Amino acid sequence: MARIVRHNDESVKEGYIRNCGKEVKLFTSALKAFQCNNRIVMAQRKHLDDFLRGRIIGRLECGRTQLEVSEELGIAQSVISRLWQRFQDDGNVSRCYSTGRSRVTTQNEDWYLAVTAKRNRRSTASDLYRQFSSATGTTVSRQTVYRRLGHIGLYARRPVKCVPLTATHCRLRLAWSREHALWTPQQWSCVMFSDESRFGSRTDLHVQSVTMTGHIYRDVILGQHVRLFRGAMGAEFLFMDGNARPHRTNIVDECLQSEDIIRMDWPAYSPDLNPIEHV
Protein backbone atom coordinates (compact mmCIF):
# COMPACT_ATOMS: atom_id res chain seq x y z
CA MET A 1 0.00 0.00 0.00
CA ALA A 2 1.36 3.42 -0.98
CA ARG A 3 2.22 5.83 1.85
CA ILE A 4 1.57 9.52 1.14
CA VAL A 5 3.93 11.98 2.82
CA ARG A 6 2.78 15.60 3.17
CA HIS A 7 5.46 17.80 1.63
CA ASN A 8 5.91 19.97 -1.45
CA ASP A 9 7.47 17.28 -3.60
CA GLU A 10 7.33 17.87 -7.35
CA SER A 11 6.26 14.29 -7.99
CA VAL A 12 3.19 14.82 -5.80
CA LYS A 13 2.29 18.00 -7.67
CA GLU A 14 2.46 16.09 -10.92
CA GLY A 15 0.28 13.29 -9.55
CA TYR A 16 2.84 10.73 -8.45
CA ILE A 17 3.78 9.23 -5.11
CA ARG A 18 6.67 6.98 -4.19
CA ASN A 19 5.93 3.40 -3.20
CA CYS A 20 8.97 1.33 -2.25
CA GLY A 21 11.20 3.44 -4.47
CA LYS A 22 8.80 3.38 -7.44
CA GLU A 23 6.67 6.24 -8.68
CA VAL A 24 2.97 5.38 -8.87
CA LYS A 25 0.44 7.64 -10.55
CA LEU A 26 -2.50 8.72 -8.38
CA PHE A 27 -6.10 8.54 -9.43
CA THR A 28 -7.67 11.94 -10.10
CA SER A 29 -9.95 11.84 -7.05
CA ALA A 30 -7.15 10.70 -4.73
CA LEU A 31 -4.85 13.39 -6.04
CA LYS A 32 -7.53 16.04 -5.54
CA ALA A 33 -8.18 14.91 -1.97
CA PHE A 34 -4.46 14.82 -1.19
CA GLN A 35 -3.90 18.35 -2.51
CA CYS A 36 -6.97 19.59 -0.64
CA ASN A 37 -5.76 18.16 2.67
CA ASN A 38 -2.34 19.68 2.13
CA ARG A 39 -3.87 23.13 1.82
CA ILE A 40 -5.79 22.73 5.10
CA VAL A 41 -4.02 23.58 8.29
CA MET A 42 -4.60 20.34 10.17
CA ALA A 43 -3.12 21.69 13.39
CA GLN A 44 -5.89 24.26 13.67
CA ARG A 45 -7.99 23.46 16.74
CA LYS A 46 -10.18 26.53 17.16
CA HIS A 47 -13.90 25.92 17.57
CA LEU A 48 -16.39 26.71 14.84
CA ASP A 49 -18.95 29.40 15.62
CA ASP A 50 -22.67 28.82 15.00
CA PHE A 51 -22.67 30.96 11.84
CA LEU A 52 -19.95 28.85 10.21
CA ARG A 53 -21.70 25.67 11.27
CA GLY A 54 -24.86 26.93 9.58
CA ARG A 55 -22.94 27.66 6.39
CA ILE A 56 -21.58 24.12 6.33
CA ILE A 57 -24.99 22.51 6.88
CA GLY A 58 -26.56 24.82 4.27
CA ARG A 59 -24.06 23.81 1.61
CA LEU A 60 -24.48 20.12 2.38
CA GLU A 61 -28.26 20.40 2.19
CA CYS A 62 -27.91 22.04 -1.24
CA GLY A 63 -26.23 18.92 -2.54
CA ARG A 64 -22.59 19.87 -2.17
CA THR A 65 -20.22 17.08 -1.19
CA GLN A 66 -18.24 17.12 2.03
CA LEU A 67 -15.01 17.25 0.06
CA GLU A 68 -16.15 20.34 -1.83
CA VAL A 69 -17.24 22.12 1.34
CA SER A 70 -13.98 21.18 3.01
CA GLU A 71 -11.95 22.60 0.14
CA GLU A 72 -14.02 25.78 -0.09
CA LEU A 73 -14.06 26.68 3.62
CA GLY A 74 -10.65 25.31 4.56
CA ILE A 75 -11.99 22.94 7.21
CA ALA A 76 -10.94 19.35 7.64
CA GLN A 77 -13.34 16.88 6.08
CA SER A 78 -13.48 14.86 9.31
CA VAL A 79 -14.90 17.90 11.13
CA ILE A 80 -17.52 18.39 8.47
CA SER A 81 -18.41 14.71 8.55
CA ARG A 82 -18.95 14.72 12.32
CA LEU A 83 -20.99 17.91 12.13
CA TRP A 84 -23.23 16.48 9.37
CA GLN A 85 -23.71 13.20 11.28
CA ARG A 86 -24.71 15.09 14.41
CA PHE A 87 -27.17 17.23 12.44
CA GLN A 88 -28.79 14.12 11.03
CA ASP A 89 -29.06 12.49 14.46
CA ASP A 90 -30.63 15.29 16.54
CA GLY A 91 -30.92 18.28 14.20
CA ASN A 92 -28.63 20.40 16.38
CA VAL A 93 -25.23 21.79 15.38
CA SER A 94 -24.54 24.14 18.30
CA ARG A 95 -21.54 23.40 20.45
CA CYS A 96 -22.29 21.60 23.71
CA TYR A 97 -20.63 23.35 26.62
CA SER A 98 -19.46 21.30 29.56
CA THR A 99 -18.67 22.39 33.11
CA GLY A 100 -15.82 19.89 33.30
CA ARG A 101 -15.39 16.94 35.54
CA SER A 102 -17.73 16.84 38.51
CA ARG A 103 -16.29 17.15 42.01
CA VAL A 104 -15.55 13.88 43.72
CA THR A 105 -16.32 15.22 47.20
CA THR A 106 -19.33 17.07 48.51
CA GLN A 107 -19.29 20.20 50.64
CA ASN A 108 -19.85 18.18 53.81
CA GLU A 109 -17.01 15.83 52.91
CA ASP A 110 -14.71 18.80 52.34
CA TRP A 111 -15.65 20.11 55.77
CA TYR A 112 -14.93 16.69 57.34
CA LEU A 113 -11.52 16.58 55.66
CA ALA A 114 -10.65 20.07 56.94
CA VAL A 115 -11.69 19.23 60.51
CA THR A 116 -9.69 16.00 60.41
CA ALA A 117 -6.57 17.81 59.19
CA LYS A 118 -6.86 20.48 61.89
CA ARG A 119 -7.31 17.94 64.65
CA ASN A 120 -4.35 15.86 63.48
CA ARG A 121 -1.70 18.39 62.51
CA ARG A 122 1.00 15.77 62.04
CA SER A 123 -1.02 13.68 59.59
CA THR A 124 0.31 13.40 56.06
CA ALA A 125 -1.77 13.57 52.90
CA SER A 126 -1.60 9.78 52.60
CA ASP A 127 -2.92 9.37 56.14
CA LEU A 128 -5.73 11.83 55.52
CA TYR A 129 -6.95 10.31 52.28
CA ARG A 130 -6.90 6.78 53.74
CA GLN A 131 -8.80 7.94 56.81
CA PHE A 132 -11.21 9.92 54.65
CA SER A 133 -11.88 6.98 52.33
CA SER A 134 -12.53 4.59 55.20
CA ALA A 135 -14.86 7.04 56.98
CA THR A 136 -16.92 8.31 54.03
CA GLY A 137 -16.55 5.53 51.44
CA THR A 138 -15.43 8.08 48.83
CA THR A 139 -12.16 7.28 47.10
CA VAL A 140 -9.94 10.31 46.58
CA SER A 141 -6.30 10.83 45.67
CA ARG A 142 -3.58 12.61 47.58
CA GLN A 143 -3.66 15.44 45.05
CA THR A 144 -7.36 15.96 45.81
CA VAL A 145 -6.50 16.19 49.50
CA TYR A 146 -3.81 18.79 48.70
CA ARG A 147 -6.28 20.91 46.72
CA ARG A 148 -9.09 20.73 49.27
CA LEU A 149 -6.79 21.72 52.13
CA GLY A 150 -5.12 24.40 50.03
CA HIS A 151 -8.48 26.09 49.48
CA ILE A 152 -8.80 26.69 53.22
CA GLY A 153 -5.17 27.73 53.69
CA LEU A 154 -3.72 24.46 55.01
CA TYR A 155 -0.43 23.48 53.39
CA ALA A 156 2.13 20.77 54.04
CA ARG A 157 4.86 21.73 56.47
CA ARG A 158 7.79 19.81 57.86
CA PRO A 159 7.89 19.65 61.68
CA VAL A 160 10.64 21.83 63.11
CA LYS A 161 13.09 20.24 65.50
CA CYS A 162 13.00 22.33 68.67
CA VAL A 163 15.70 22.56 71.30
CA PRO A 164 14.94 20.00 74.04
CA LEU A 165 14.46 21.99 77.23
CA THR A 166 14.22 20.39 80.64
CA ALA A 167 12.70 21.95 83.71
CA THR A 168 16.18 23.05 84.83
CA HIS A 169 16.83 24.75 81.50
CA CYS A 170 13.55 26.63 81.72
CA ARG A 171 14.26 27.73 85.27
CA LEU A 172 17.74 29.03 84.40
CA ARG A 173 16.48 30.82 81.31
CA LEU A 174 13.76 32.54 83.31
CA ALA A 175 16.22 33.56 86.03
CA TRP A 176 18.64 35.03 83.47
CA SER A 177 15.82 36.96 81.76
CA ARG A 178 14.60 38.44 85.05
CA GLU A 179 18.13 39.40 86.05
CA HIS A 180 18.73 41.34 82.81
CA ALA A 181 15.22 42.65 82.23
CA LEU A 182 16.00 46.11 83.65
CA TRP A 183 19.37 46.60 82.00
CA THR A 184 19.85 49.98 80.37
CA PRO A 185 21.08 50.51 76.80
CA GLN A 186 24.36 51.74 78.27
CA GLN A 187 24.89 48.41 80.01
CA TRP A 188 24.03 46.39 76.88
CA SER A 189 26.42 48.52 74.82
CA CYS A 190 29.30 47.04 76.81
CA VAL A 191 28.37 43.48 75.83
CA MET A 192 29.95 41.84 72.79
CA PHE A 193 27.80 39.01 71.38
CA SER A 194 29.28 36.17 69.35
CA ASP A 195 27.79 33.13 67.68
CA GLU A 196 28.16 30.86 64.68
CA SER A 197 25.49 31.50 62.07
CA ARG A 198 24.94 32.04 58.35
CA PHE A 199 25.06 35.52 56.89
CA GLY A 200 24.90 37.12 53.49
CA SER A 201 27.98 38.49 51.79
CA ARG A 202 27.05 42.12 52.56
CA THR A 203 27.63 42.41 56.31
CA ASP A 204 29.93 44.26 58.71
CA LEU A 205 30.25 41.20 60.94
CA HIS A 206 33.35 39.03 60.85
CA VAL A 207 32.70 35.89 58.83
CA GLN A 208 34.83 32.79 59.41
CA SER A 209 34.28 30.29 56.59
CA VAL A 210 36.07 27.32 58.19
CA THR A 211 35.09 24.81 60.84
CA MET A 212 35.44 26.44 64.23
CA THR A 213 37.87 24.83 66.62
CA GLY A 214 39.32 25.93 69.95
CA HIS A 215 42.58 27.09 68.37
CA ILE A 216 40.84 29.07 65.60
CA TYR A 217 38.46 30.58 68.14
CA ARG A 218 41.35 31.70 70.32
CA ASP A 219 43.64 32.98 67.55
CA VAL A 220 41.05 34.62 65.26
CA ILE A 221 37.98 35.55 67.31
CA LEU A 222 39.56 36.34 70.66
CA GLY A 223 42.98 37.45 69.48
CA GLN A 224 41.97 39.65 66.52
CA HIS A 225 38.57 40.99 67.61
CA VAL A 226 37.52 40.45 71.21
CA ARG A 227 40.85 41.55 72.72
CA LEU A 228 40.81 44.84 70.80
CA PHE A 229 37.20 45.55 71.72
CA ARG A 230 37.91 44.85 75.38
CA GLY A 231 40.80 47.37 75.32
CA ALA A 232 38.49 50.06 73.92
CA MET A 233 35.59 49.39 76.34
CA GLY A 234 37.56 49.05 79.56
CA ALA A 235 36.69 47.14 82.69
CA GLU A 236 32.91 47.17 82.05
CA PHE A 237 33.34 44.98 78.99
CA LEU A 238 31.47 41.65 78.92
CA PHE A 239 31.91 38.93 76.32
CA MET A 240 29.10 36.57 75.44
CA ASP A 241 29.51 33.20 73.70
CA GLY A 242 27.05 30.45 72.94
CA ASN A 243 28.47 27.73 75.23
CA ALA A 244 29.64 25.72 72.24
CA ARG A 245 32.45 23.20 72.69
CA PRO A 246 35.13 25.38 71.01
CA HIS A 247 34.19 28.18 73.46
CA ARG A 248 34.83 26.01 76.52
CA THR A 249 38.24 24.53 75.76
CA ASN A 250 41.15 25.01 78.17
CA ILE A 251 43.15 27.16 75.75
CA VAL A 252 40.17 29.53 75.41
CA ASP A 253 39.76 29.80 79.19
CA GLU A 254 43.48 30.54 79.58
CA CYS A 255 43.30 33.22 76.89
CA LEU A 256 40.34 34.94 78.57
CA GLN A 257 42.08 34.96 81.93
CA SER A 258 45.33 36.30 80.48
CA GLU A 259 43.53 39.13 78.63
CA ASP A 260 41.31 39.91 81.65
CA ILE A 261 38.12 39.31 79.62
CA ILE A 262 35.00 38.61 81.68
CA ARG A 263 32.66 36.07 80.19
CA MET A 264 28.96 36.76 80.51
CA ASP A 265 26.86 34.07 82.16
CA TRP A 266 24.67 32.48 79.51
CA PRO A 267 21.95 29.84 80.06
CA ALA A 268 22.34 26.59 78.17
CA TYR A 269 20.19 25.86 75.11
CA SER A 270 19.29 29.52 74.64
CA PRO A 271 20.21 30.54 71.08
CA ASP A 272 16.95 32.48 70.75
CA LEU A 273 18.17 34.97 73.38
CA ASN A 274 21.16 35.93 71.24
CA PRO A 275 20.47 39.00 69.02
CA ILE A 276 22.76 37.58 66.32
CA GLU A 277 20.27 34.77 65.71
CA HIS A 278 17.74 37.37 64.59
CA VAL A 279 20.02 39.31 62.21
PDB file of N, CA, C and O in Angstrom, residues 4 6 40 67-68 107 122 197 210 250 253 265 272:
ATOM      1  N   ILE A   4       1.493   8.140   1.598  1.00  0.00           N
ATOM      2  CA  ILE A   4       1.573   9.525   1.139  1.00  0.00           C
ATOM      3  C   ILE A   4       2.211  10.367   2.233  1.00  0.00           C
ATOM      4  O   ILE A   4       1.787  10.326   3.381  1.00  0.00           O
ATOM      5  N   ARG A   6       3.164  14.220   3.457  1.00  0.00           N
ATOM      6  CA  ARG A   6       2.785  15.595   3.169  1.00  0.00           C
ATOM      7  C   ARG A   6       4.024  16.461   3.055  1.00  0.00           C
ATOM      8  O   ARG A   6       4.674  16.778   4.046  1.00  0.00           O
ATOM      9  N   ILE A  40      -5.094  22.501   3.829  1.00  0.00           N
ATOM     10  CA  ILE A  40      -5.790  22.732   5.100  1.00  0.00           C
ATOM     11  C   ILE A  40      -4.789  22.668   6.245  1.00  0.00           C
ATOM     12  O   ILE A  40      -3.933  21.800   6.282  1.00  0.00           O
ATOM     13  N   LEU A  67     -16.330  16.889   0.551  1.00  0.00           N
ATOM     14  CA  LEU A  67     -15.013  17.252   0.056  1.00  0.00           C
ATOM     15  C   LEU A  67     -15.009  18.652  -0.540  1.00  0.00           C
ATOM     16  O   LEU A  67     -14.062  19.429  -0.332  1.00  0.00           O
ATOM     17  N   GLU A  68     -16.061  19.011  -1.244  1.00  0.00           N
ATOM     18  CA  GLU A  68     -16.150  20.344  -1.835  1.00  0.00           C
ATOM     19  C   GLU A  68     -16.273  21.418  -0.754  1.00  0.00           C
ATOM     20  O   GLU A  68     -15.638  22.479  -0.842  1.00  0.00           O
ATOM     21  N   GLN A 107     -19.663  19.127  49.718  1.00  0.00           N
ATOM     22  CA  GLN A 107     -19.287  20.197  50.641  1.00  0.00           C
ATOM     23  C   GLN A 107     -19.123  19.676  52.068  1.00  0.00           C
ATOM     24  O   GLN A 107     -18.205  20.093  52.783  1.00  0.00           O
ATOM     25  N   ARG A 122      -0.157  16.525  62.512  1.00  0.00           N
ATOM     26  CA  ARG A 122       0.997  15.770  62.042  1.00  0.00           C
ATOM     27  C   ARG A 122       0.639  14.727  60.990  1.00  0.00           C
ATOM     28  O   ARG A 122       1.513  13.978  60.544  1.00  0.00           O
ATOM     29  N   SER A 197      26.735  31.457  62.820  1.00  0.00           N
ATOM     30  CA  SER A 197      25.494  31.502  62.074  1.00  0.00           C
ATOM     31  C   SER A 197      25.822  31.745  60.614  1.00  0.00           C
ATOM     32  O   SER A 197      26.982  31.887  60.235  1.00  0.00           O
ATOM     33  N   VAL A 210      35.494  28.631  57.922  1.00  0.00           N
ATOM     34  CA  VAL A 210      36.073  27.318  58.192  1.00  0.00           C
ATOM     35  C   VAL A 210      35.403  26.738  59.430  1.00  0.00           C
ATOM     36  O   VAL A 210      34.681  27.431  60.150  1.00  0.00           O
ATOM     37  N   ASN A 250      40.194  24.475  77.192  1.00  0.00           N
ATOM     38  CA  ASN A 250      41.152  25.008  78.169  1.00  0.00           C
ATOM     39  C   ASN A 250      41.960  26.172  77.601  1.00  0.00           C
ATOM     40  O   ASN A 250      42.243  27.149  78.316  1.00  0.00           O
ATOM     41  N   ASP A 253      39.846  29.288  77.817  1.00  0.00           N
ATOM     42  CA  ASP A 253      39.759  29.800  79.192  1.00  0.00           C
ATOM     43  C   ASP A 253      41.054  30.494  79.604  1.00  0.00           C
ATOM     44  O   ASP A 253      41.037  31.557  80.259  1.00  0.00           O
ATOM     45  N   ASP A 265      27.605  35.299  81.896  1.00  0.00           N
ATOM     46  CA  ASP A 265      26.860  34.068  82.162  1.00  0.00           C
ATOM     47  C   ASP A 265      25.734  33.910  81.140  1.00  0.00           C
ATOM     48  O   ASP A 265      24.961  34.855  80.900  1.00  0.00           O
ATOM     49  N   ASP A 272      17.955  31.470  71.098  1.00  0.00           N
ATOM     50  CA  ASP A 272      16.955  32.476  70.751  1.00  0.00           C
ATOM     51  C   ASP A 272      17.153  33.775  71.515  1.00  0.00           C
ATOM     52  O   ASP A 272      16.632  34.824  71.113  1.00  0.00           O
TER      53      ASP A 272
END
